[in-house]
CSV table of C-alpha atoms and ligand atoms in Angstrom, one decimal:
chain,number,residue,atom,x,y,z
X,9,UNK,CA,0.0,0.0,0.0
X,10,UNK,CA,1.4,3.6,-1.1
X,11,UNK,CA,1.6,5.9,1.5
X,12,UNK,CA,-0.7,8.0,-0.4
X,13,UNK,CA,-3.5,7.6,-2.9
X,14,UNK,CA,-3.1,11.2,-4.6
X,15,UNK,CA,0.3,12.3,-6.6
X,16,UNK,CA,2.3,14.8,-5.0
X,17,UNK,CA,4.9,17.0,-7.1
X,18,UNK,CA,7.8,18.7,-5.9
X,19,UNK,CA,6.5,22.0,-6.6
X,20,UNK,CA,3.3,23.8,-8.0
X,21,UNK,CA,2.4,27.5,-7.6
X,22,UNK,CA,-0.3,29.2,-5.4
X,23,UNK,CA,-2.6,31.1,-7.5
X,24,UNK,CA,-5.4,33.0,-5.2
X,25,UNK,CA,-8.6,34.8,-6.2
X,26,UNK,CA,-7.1,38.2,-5.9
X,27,UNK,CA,-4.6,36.7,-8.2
X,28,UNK,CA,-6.7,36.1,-10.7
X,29,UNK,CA,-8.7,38.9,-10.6
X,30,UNK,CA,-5.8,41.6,-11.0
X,31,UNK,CA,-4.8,39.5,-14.1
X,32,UNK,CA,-8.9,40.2,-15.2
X,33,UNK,CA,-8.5,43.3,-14.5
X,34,UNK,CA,-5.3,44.7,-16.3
X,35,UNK,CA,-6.6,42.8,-19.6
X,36,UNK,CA,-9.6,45.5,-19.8
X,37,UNK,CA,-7.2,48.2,-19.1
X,38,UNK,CA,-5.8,50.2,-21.4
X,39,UNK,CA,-2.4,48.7,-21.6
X,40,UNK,CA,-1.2,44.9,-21.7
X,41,UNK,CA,2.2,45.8,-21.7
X,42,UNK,CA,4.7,48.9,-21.7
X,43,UNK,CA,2.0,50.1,-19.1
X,44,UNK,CA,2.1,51.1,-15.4
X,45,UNK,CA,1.8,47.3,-13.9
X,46,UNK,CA,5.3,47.2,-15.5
X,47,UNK,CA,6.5,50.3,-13.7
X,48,UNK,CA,4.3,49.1,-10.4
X,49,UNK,CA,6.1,45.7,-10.7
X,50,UNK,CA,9.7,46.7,-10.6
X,51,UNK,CA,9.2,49.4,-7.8
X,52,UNK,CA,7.6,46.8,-6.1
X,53,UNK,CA,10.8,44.4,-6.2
X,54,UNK,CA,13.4,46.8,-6.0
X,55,UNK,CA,11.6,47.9,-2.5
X,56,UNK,CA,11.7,44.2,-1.6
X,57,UNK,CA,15.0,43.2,-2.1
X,58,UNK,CA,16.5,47.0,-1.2
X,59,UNK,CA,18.2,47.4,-4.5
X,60,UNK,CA,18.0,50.9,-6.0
X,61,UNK,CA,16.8,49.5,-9.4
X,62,UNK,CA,14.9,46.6,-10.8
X,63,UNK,CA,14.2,45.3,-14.4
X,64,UNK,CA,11.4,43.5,-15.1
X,65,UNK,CA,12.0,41.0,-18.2
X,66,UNK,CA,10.1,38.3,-20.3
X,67,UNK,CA,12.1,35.2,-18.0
X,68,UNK,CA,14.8,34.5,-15.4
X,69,UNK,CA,17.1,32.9,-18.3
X,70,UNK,CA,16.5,36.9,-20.2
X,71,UNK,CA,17.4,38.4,-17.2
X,72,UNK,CA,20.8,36.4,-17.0
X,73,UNK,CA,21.3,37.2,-20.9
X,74,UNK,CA,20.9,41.1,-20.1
X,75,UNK,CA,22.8,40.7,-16.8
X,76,UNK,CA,25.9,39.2,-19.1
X,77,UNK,CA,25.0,41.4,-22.0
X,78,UNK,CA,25.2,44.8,-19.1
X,79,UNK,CA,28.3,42.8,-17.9
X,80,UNK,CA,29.4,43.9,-21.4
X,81,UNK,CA,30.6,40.0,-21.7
X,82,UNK,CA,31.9,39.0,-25.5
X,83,UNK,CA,33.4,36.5,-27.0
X,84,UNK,CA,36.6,35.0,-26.0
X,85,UNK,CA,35.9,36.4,-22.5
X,86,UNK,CA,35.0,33.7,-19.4
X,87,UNK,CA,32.4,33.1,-16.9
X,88,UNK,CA,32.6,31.5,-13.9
X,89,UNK,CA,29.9,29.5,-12.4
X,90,UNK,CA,28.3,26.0,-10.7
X,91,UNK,CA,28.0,23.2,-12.3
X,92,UNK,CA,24.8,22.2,-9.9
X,93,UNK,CA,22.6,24.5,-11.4
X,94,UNK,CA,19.6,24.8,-14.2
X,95,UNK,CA,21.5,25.2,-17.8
X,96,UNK,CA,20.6,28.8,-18.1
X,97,UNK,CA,23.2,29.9,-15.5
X,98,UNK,CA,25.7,28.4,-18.1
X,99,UNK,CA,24.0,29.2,-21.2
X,100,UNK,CA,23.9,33.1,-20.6
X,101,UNK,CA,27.7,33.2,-20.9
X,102,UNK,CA,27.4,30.8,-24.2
X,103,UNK,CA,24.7,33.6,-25.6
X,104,UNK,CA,27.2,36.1,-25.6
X,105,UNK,CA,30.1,34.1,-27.4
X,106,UNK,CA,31.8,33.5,-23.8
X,107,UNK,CA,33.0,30.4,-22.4
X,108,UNK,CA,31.6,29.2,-19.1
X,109,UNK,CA,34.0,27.6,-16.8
X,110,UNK,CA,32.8,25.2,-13.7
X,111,UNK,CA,33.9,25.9,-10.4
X,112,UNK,CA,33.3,22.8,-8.3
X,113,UNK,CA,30.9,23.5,-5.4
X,114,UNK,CA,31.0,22.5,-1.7
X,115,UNK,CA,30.5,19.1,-0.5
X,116,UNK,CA,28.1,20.2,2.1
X,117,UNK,CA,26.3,23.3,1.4
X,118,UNK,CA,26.2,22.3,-2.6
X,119,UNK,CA,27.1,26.1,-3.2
X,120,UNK,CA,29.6,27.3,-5.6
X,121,UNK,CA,33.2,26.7,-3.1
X,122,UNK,CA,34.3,30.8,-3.4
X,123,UNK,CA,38.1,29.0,-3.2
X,124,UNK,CA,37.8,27.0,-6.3
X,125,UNK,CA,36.0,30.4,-8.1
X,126,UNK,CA,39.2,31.7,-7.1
X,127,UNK,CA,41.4,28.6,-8.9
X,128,UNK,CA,39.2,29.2,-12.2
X,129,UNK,CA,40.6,32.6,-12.9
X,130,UNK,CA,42.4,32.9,-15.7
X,131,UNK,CA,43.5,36.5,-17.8
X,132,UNK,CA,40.1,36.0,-20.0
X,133,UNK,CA,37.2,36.2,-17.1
X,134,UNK,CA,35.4,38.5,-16.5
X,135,UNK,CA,32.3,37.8,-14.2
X,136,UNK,CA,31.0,35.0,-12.1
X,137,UNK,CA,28.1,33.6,-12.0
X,138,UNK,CA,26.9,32.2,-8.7
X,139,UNK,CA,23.9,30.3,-8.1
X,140,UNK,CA,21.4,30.6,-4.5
X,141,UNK,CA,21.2,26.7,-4.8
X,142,UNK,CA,18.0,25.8,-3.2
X,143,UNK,CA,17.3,29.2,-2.2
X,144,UNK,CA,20.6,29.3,0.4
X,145,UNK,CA,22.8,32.5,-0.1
X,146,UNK,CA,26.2,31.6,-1.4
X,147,UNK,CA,29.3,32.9,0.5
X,148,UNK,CA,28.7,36.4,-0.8
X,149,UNK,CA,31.2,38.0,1.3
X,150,UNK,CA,33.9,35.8,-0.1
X,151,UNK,CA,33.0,36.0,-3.7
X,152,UNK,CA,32.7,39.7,-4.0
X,153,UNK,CA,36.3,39.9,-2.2
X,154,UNK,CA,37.5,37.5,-4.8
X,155,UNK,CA,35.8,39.8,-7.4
X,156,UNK,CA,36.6,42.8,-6.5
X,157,UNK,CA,40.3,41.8,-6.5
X,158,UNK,CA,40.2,40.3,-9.7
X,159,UNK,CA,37.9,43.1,-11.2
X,160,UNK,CA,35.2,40.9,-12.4
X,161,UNK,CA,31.4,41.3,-12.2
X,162,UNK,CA,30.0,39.8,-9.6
X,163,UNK,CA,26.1,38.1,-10.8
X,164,UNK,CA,23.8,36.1,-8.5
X,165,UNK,CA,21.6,33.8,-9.9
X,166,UNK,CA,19.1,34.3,-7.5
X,167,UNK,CA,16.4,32.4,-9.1
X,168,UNK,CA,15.6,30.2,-6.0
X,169,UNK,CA,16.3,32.8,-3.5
X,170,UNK,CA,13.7,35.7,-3.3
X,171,UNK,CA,13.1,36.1,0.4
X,172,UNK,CA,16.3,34.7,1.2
X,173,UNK,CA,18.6,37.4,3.5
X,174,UNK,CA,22.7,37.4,3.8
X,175,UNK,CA,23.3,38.9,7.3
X,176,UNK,CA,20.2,40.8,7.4
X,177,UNK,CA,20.1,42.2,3.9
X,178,UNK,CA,18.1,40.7,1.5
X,179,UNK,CA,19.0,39.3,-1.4
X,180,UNK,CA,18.6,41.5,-4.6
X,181,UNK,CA,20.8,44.1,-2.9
X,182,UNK,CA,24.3,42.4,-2.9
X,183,UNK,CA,25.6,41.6,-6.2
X,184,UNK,CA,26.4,43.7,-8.8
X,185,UNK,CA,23.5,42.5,-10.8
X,186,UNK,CA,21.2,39.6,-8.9
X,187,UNK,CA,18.6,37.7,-11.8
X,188,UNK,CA,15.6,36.2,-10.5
X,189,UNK,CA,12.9,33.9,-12.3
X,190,UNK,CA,9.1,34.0,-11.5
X,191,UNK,CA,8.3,30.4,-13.1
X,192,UNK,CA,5.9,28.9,-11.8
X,193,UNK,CA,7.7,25.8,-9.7
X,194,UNK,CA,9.6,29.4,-8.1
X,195,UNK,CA,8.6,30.8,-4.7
X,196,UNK,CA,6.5,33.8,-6.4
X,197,UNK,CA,5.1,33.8,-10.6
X,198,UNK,CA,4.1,35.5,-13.3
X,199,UNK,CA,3.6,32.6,-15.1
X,200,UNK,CA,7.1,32.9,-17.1
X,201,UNK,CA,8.5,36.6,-16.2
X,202,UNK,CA,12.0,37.5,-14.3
X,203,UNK,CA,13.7,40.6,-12.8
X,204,UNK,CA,17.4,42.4,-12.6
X,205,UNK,CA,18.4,44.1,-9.8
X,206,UNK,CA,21.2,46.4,-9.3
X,207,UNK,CA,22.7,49.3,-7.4
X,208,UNK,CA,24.4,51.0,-10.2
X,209,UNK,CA,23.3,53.8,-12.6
X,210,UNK,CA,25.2,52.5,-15.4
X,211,UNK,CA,24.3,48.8,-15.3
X,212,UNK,CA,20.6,49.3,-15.0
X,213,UNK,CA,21.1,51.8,-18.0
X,214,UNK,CA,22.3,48.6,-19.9
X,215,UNK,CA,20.0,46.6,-18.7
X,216,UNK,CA,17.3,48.5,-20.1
X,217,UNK,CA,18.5,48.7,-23.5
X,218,UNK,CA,19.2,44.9,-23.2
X,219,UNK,CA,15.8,43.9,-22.7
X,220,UNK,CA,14.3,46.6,-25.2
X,221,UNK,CA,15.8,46.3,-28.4
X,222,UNK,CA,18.8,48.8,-27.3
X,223,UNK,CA,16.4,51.3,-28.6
X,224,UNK,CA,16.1,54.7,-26.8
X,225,UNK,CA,13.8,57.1,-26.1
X,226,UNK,CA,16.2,59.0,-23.9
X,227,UNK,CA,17.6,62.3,-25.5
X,228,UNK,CA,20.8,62.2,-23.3
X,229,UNK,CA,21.2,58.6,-24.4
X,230,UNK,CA,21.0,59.5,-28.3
X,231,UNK,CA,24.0,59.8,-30.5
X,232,UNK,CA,22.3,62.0,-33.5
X,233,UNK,CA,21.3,65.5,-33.1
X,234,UNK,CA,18.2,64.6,-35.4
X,235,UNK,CA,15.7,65.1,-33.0
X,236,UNK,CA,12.7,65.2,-35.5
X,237,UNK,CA,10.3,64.7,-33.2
X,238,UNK,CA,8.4,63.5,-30.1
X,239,UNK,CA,8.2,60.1,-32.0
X,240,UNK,CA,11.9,60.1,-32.4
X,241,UNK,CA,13.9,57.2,-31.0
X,242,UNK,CA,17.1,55.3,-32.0
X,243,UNK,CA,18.8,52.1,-31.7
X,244,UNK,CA,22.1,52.6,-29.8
X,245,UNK,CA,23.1,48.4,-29.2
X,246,UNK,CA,22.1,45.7,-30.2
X,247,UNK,CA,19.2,44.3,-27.4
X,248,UNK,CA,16.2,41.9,-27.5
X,249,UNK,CA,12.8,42.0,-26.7
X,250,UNK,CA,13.2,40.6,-23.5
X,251,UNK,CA,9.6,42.6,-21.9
X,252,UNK,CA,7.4,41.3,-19.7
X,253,UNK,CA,3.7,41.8,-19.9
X,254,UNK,CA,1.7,44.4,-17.4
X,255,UNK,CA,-0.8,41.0,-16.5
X,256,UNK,CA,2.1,39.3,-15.7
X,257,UNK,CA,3.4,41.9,-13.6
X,258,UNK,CA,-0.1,42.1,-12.2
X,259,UNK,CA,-0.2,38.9,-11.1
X,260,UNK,CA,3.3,39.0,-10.1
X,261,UNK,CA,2.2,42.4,-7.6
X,262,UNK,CA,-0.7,40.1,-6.5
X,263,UNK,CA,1.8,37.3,-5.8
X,264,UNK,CA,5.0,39.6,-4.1
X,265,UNK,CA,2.2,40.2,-1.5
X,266,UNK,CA,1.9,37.5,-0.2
X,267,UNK,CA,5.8,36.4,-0.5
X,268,UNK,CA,5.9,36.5,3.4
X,269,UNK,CA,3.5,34.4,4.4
X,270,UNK,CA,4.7,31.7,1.4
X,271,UNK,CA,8.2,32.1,3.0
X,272,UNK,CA,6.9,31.3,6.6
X,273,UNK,CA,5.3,28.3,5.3
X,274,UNK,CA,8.2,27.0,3.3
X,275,UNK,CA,10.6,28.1,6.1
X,276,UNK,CA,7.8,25.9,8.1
X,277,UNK,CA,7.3,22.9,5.9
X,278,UNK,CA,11.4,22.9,6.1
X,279,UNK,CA,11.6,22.6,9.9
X,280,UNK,CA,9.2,19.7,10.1
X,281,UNK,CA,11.8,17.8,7.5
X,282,UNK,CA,15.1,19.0,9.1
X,283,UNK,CA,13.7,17.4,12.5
X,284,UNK,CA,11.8,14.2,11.0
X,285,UNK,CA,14.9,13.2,8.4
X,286,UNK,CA,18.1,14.6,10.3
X,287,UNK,CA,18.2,11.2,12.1
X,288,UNK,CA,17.4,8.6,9.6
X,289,UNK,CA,20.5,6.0,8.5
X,290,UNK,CA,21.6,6.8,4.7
X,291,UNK,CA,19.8,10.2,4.7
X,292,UNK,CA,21.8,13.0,4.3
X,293,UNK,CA,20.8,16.6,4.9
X,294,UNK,CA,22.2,20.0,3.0
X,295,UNK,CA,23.9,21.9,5.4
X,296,UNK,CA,23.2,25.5,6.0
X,297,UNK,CA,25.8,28.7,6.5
X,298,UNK,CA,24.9,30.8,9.2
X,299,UNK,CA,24.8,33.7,7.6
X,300,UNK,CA,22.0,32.8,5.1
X,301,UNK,CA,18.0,33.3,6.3
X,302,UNK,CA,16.6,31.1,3.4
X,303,UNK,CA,13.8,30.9,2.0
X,304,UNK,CA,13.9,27.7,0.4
X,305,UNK,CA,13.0,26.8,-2.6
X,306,UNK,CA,14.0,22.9,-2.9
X,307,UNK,CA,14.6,20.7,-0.2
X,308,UNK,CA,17.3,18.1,-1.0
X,309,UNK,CA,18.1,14.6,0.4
X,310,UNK,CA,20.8,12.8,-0.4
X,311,UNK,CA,21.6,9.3,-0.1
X,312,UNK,CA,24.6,8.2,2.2
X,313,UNK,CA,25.6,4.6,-0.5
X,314,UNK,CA,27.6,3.5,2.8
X,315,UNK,CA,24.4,2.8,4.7
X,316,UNK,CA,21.4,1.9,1.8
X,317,UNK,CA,21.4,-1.3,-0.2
X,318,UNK,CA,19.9,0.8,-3.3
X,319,UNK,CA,20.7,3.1,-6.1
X,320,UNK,CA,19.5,6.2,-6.5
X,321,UNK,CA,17.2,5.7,-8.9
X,322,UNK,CA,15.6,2.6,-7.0
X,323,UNK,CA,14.9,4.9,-4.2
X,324,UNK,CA,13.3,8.1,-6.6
X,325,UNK,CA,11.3,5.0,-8.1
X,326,UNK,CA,10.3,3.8,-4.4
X,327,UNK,CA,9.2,7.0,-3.8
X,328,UNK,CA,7.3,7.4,-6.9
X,329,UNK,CA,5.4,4.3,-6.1
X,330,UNK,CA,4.4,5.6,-2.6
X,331,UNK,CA,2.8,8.6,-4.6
X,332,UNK,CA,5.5,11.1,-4.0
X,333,UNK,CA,6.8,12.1,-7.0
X,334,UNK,CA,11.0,14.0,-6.3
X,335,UNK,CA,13.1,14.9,-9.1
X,336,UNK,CA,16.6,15.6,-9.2
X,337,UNK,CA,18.4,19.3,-8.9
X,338,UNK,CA,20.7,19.0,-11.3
X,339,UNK,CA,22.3,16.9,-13.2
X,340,UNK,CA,26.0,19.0,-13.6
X,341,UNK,CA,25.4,21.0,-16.5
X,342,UNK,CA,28.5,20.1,-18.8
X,343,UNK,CA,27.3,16.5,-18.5
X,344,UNK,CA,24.7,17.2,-21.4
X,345,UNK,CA,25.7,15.8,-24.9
X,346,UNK,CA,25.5,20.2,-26.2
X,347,UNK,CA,28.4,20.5,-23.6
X,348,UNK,CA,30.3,17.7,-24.2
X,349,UNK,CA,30.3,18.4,-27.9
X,350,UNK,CA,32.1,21.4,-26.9
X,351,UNK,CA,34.7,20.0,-25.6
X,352,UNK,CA,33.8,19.8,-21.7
X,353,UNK,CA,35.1,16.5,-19.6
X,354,UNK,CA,33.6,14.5,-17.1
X,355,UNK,CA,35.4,14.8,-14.2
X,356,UNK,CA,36.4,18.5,-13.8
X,357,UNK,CA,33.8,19.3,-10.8
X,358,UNK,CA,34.5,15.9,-8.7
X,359,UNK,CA,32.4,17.5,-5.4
X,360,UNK,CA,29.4,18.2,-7.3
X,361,UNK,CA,29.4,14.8,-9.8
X,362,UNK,CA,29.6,12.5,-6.5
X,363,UNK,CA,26.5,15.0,-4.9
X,364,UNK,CA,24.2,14.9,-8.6
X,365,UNK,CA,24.5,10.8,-8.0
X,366,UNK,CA,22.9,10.3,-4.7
X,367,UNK,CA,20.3,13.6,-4.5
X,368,UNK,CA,16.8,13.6,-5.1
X,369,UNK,CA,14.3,16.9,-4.3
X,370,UNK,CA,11.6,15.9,-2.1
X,371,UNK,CA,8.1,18.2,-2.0
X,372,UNK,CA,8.4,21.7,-1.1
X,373,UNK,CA,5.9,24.3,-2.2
X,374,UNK,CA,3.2,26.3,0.6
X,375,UNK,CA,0.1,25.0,-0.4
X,376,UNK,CA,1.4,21.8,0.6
X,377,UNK,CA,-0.8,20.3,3.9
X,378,UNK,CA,0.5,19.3,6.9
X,379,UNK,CA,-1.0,15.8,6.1
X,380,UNK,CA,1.0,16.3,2.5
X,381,UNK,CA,4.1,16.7,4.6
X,382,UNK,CA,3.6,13.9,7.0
X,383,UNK,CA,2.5,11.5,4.0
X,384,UNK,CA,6.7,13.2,2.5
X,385,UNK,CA,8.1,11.8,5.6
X,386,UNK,CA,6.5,8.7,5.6
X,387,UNK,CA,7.1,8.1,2.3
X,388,UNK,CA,11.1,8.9,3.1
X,389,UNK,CA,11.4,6.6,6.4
X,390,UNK,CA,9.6,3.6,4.8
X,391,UNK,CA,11.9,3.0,1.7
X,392,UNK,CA,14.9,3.9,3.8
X,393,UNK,CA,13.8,1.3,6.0
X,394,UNK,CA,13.4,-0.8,3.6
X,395,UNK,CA,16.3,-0.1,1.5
X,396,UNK,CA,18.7,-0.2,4.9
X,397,UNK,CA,21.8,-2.4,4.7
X,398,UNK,CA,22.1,-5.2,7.3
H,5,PLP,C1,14.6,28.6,-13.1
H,5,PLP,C2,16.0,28.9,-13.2
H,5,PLP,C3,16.6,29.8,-14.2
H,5,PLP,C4,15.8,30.2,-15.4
H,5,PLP,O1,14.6,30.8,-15.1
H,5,PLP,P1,13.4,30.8,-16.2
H,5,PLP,O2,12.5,31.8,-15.7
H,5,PLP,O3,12.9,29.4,-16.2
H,5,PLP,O4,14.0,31.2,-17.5
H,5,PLP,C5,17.9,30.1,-14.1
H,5,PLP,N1,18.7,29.7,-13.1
H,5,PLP,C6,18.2,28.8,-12.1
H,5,PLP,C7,19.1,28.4,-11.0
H,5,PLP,C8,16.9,28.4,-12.1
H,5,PLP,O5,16.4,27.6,-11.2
């Protein structure tokens, strides 16, 4: 007998009424997009994270393309960044005809290892990339003393990590330029949508060309004198249409207000897995810096081989037949046959390889039940138990 008779995923969003309705109601307003929800949306995030500007764009992989593009990476340049990440962290760097290079992470925390960022470092980079894995700050301290002293531009992939604070400031306001993604499986949506902050004048000045075209409106921008009219504009670089929509950004206002209460219930659902699992034979648990408040997004185990008679993918299948459907965050990203045609070995990130083979994420999302999280633990104990060598 499953533990459960319904499917459980390991993540889904929370879309409310009010949701809804301010999604209804910016469709018979005047503007769709390039309209004030846009504006509204970006105030609303720069106030949150405490960053003096804030970008909204079409996706969380745009706003690491404009956050590289802003970066003013080209080719032959290099990009640091984790190999335990989603693709796009890599595939920014690739976008702008730069090399990503994989620092290994740390055997614990699963974080990009600010040490080996530093071992990386060749004449050629010029910015890392570093990923909130799970929604736990990296070692931001470290890494912008290692950037600073190497002159590179310092980008966090914050894309599990809204809500999450490094010693008391939230992230958003730390990096140079911090990307976040409002996909749905995130902690807040838009459907698909994503945001850049920054603190500097100059970089949100790229970033908005980035994700518009690189057109201009701006006289003090423009490089003609030709100023024929008030319908004048001009393309100044080469950008993309990158925008995101004002009923997106409505429902993303709808959702960024009620980003406290889904962060007390994650930070909830997490303390009832921390005490239930910490204890189990052949469960492992990531470990946590202190100076990371997260808000997390995924909630890994990882199997200790020593002490289950299984594989990984017997246990993820175990689980799957107890109705609890994980899936696995990530496999390393230079694995994939696109990287390896390129010229990437196995082997280069040994810390994160051995992690990728024994993790699996478990449910985590807020509308989750207590019964939901009980039937998750359950689910964990029994085919550990049953899995347990003699
Ligand atoms: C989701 C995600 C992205 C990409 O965000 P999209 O909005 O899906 O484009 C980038 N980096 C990480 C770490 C992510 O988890």
């Amino acid at each position: 007998m499953p533990v459960r008779e319904e499917k459980l995923y390991y993540g889904r969003q929370w879309i409310n009424e009010e949701d809804k309705n301010a999604v209804l109601e910016t469709l018979s307003s005047d503007f769709i997009t390039c309209g004030p929800r846009v504006k509204e949306a970006e105030k609303a995030i720069a106030e949150y994270t405490g960053a003096k500007y804030a970008v909204a764009v079409a996706n969380g992989t745009a706003a690491l393309h404009c956050a590289c593009i802003a970066a003013g990476i080209g080719a032959g340049d290099e990009v640091i960044t984790t190999p335990l990440t989603f693709a796009a962290s890599a595939n920014c760097a690739l976008y702008c005809g730069a090399k990503p290079v994989f620092a290994d992470v740390d055997s614990d925390t699963y974080n990009i290892e600010p040490a080996n960022i530093e071992k990386c470092i060749t004449k050629k980079t010029r910015a890392v990339v570093a990923v909130d894995f799970t929604g736990q700050a990296v070692k931001i301290n470290e890494i912008r003393k290692i950037c600073d002293k190497y002159g590179l531009v310092f980008i966090e992939d914050a894309a599990h990590a809204i809500g999450t604070s490094y010693n008391g400031k939230q992230i958003g306001s730390l990096a140079d330029m911090t990307c976040f993604s409002f996909h749905p499986v995130k902690t807040v949506t838009s459907g698909e949508g994503g945001a850049v902050t920054t603190n500097s004048e100059e970089l949100y000045k790229k970033l908005i060309l980035a994700h518009t075209h690189g057109i201009t409106h701006d006289e003090e921008l423009m490089e003609e004198d030709v100023h024929e009219g008030s319908w004048y504009y001009e393309q100044i670089s080469l950008g993309y249409n990158y925008r995101m929509t004002d009923f997106q950004a409505a429902l993303l206002l709808s959702q960024l207000k009620q980003l406290e209460f889904f962060k007390e219930r994650r930070k909830e659902i997490v303390k009832q897995y921390d005490e239930a699992l910490k204890n189990i034979p052949g469960i492992i648990l990531q470990k946590e810096i202190p100076e990371s408040d997260t808000c997390r997004h995924l909630y890994i185990i990882r199997l200790d081989s020593d002490r289950l008679a299984c594989t990984r993918r017997q246990f993820f299948d175990a689980m799957s037949s107890e109705n609890v459907q994980c899936q696995v965050h990530y496999i390393p990203v230079y694995w994939f046959p696109y990287y390896q045609k390129l010229g990437y070995q196995n082997g280069i990130c040994p810390a994160a390889e051995k992690i990728y083979k024994g993790i699996m994420s478990i449910p985590l999302y807020p509308k989750m039940t207590d019964q939901d999280v009980d039937d998750v633990i359950h689910a964990v104990k029994k085919v550990a138990e049953n899995y347990r060598k003699a």
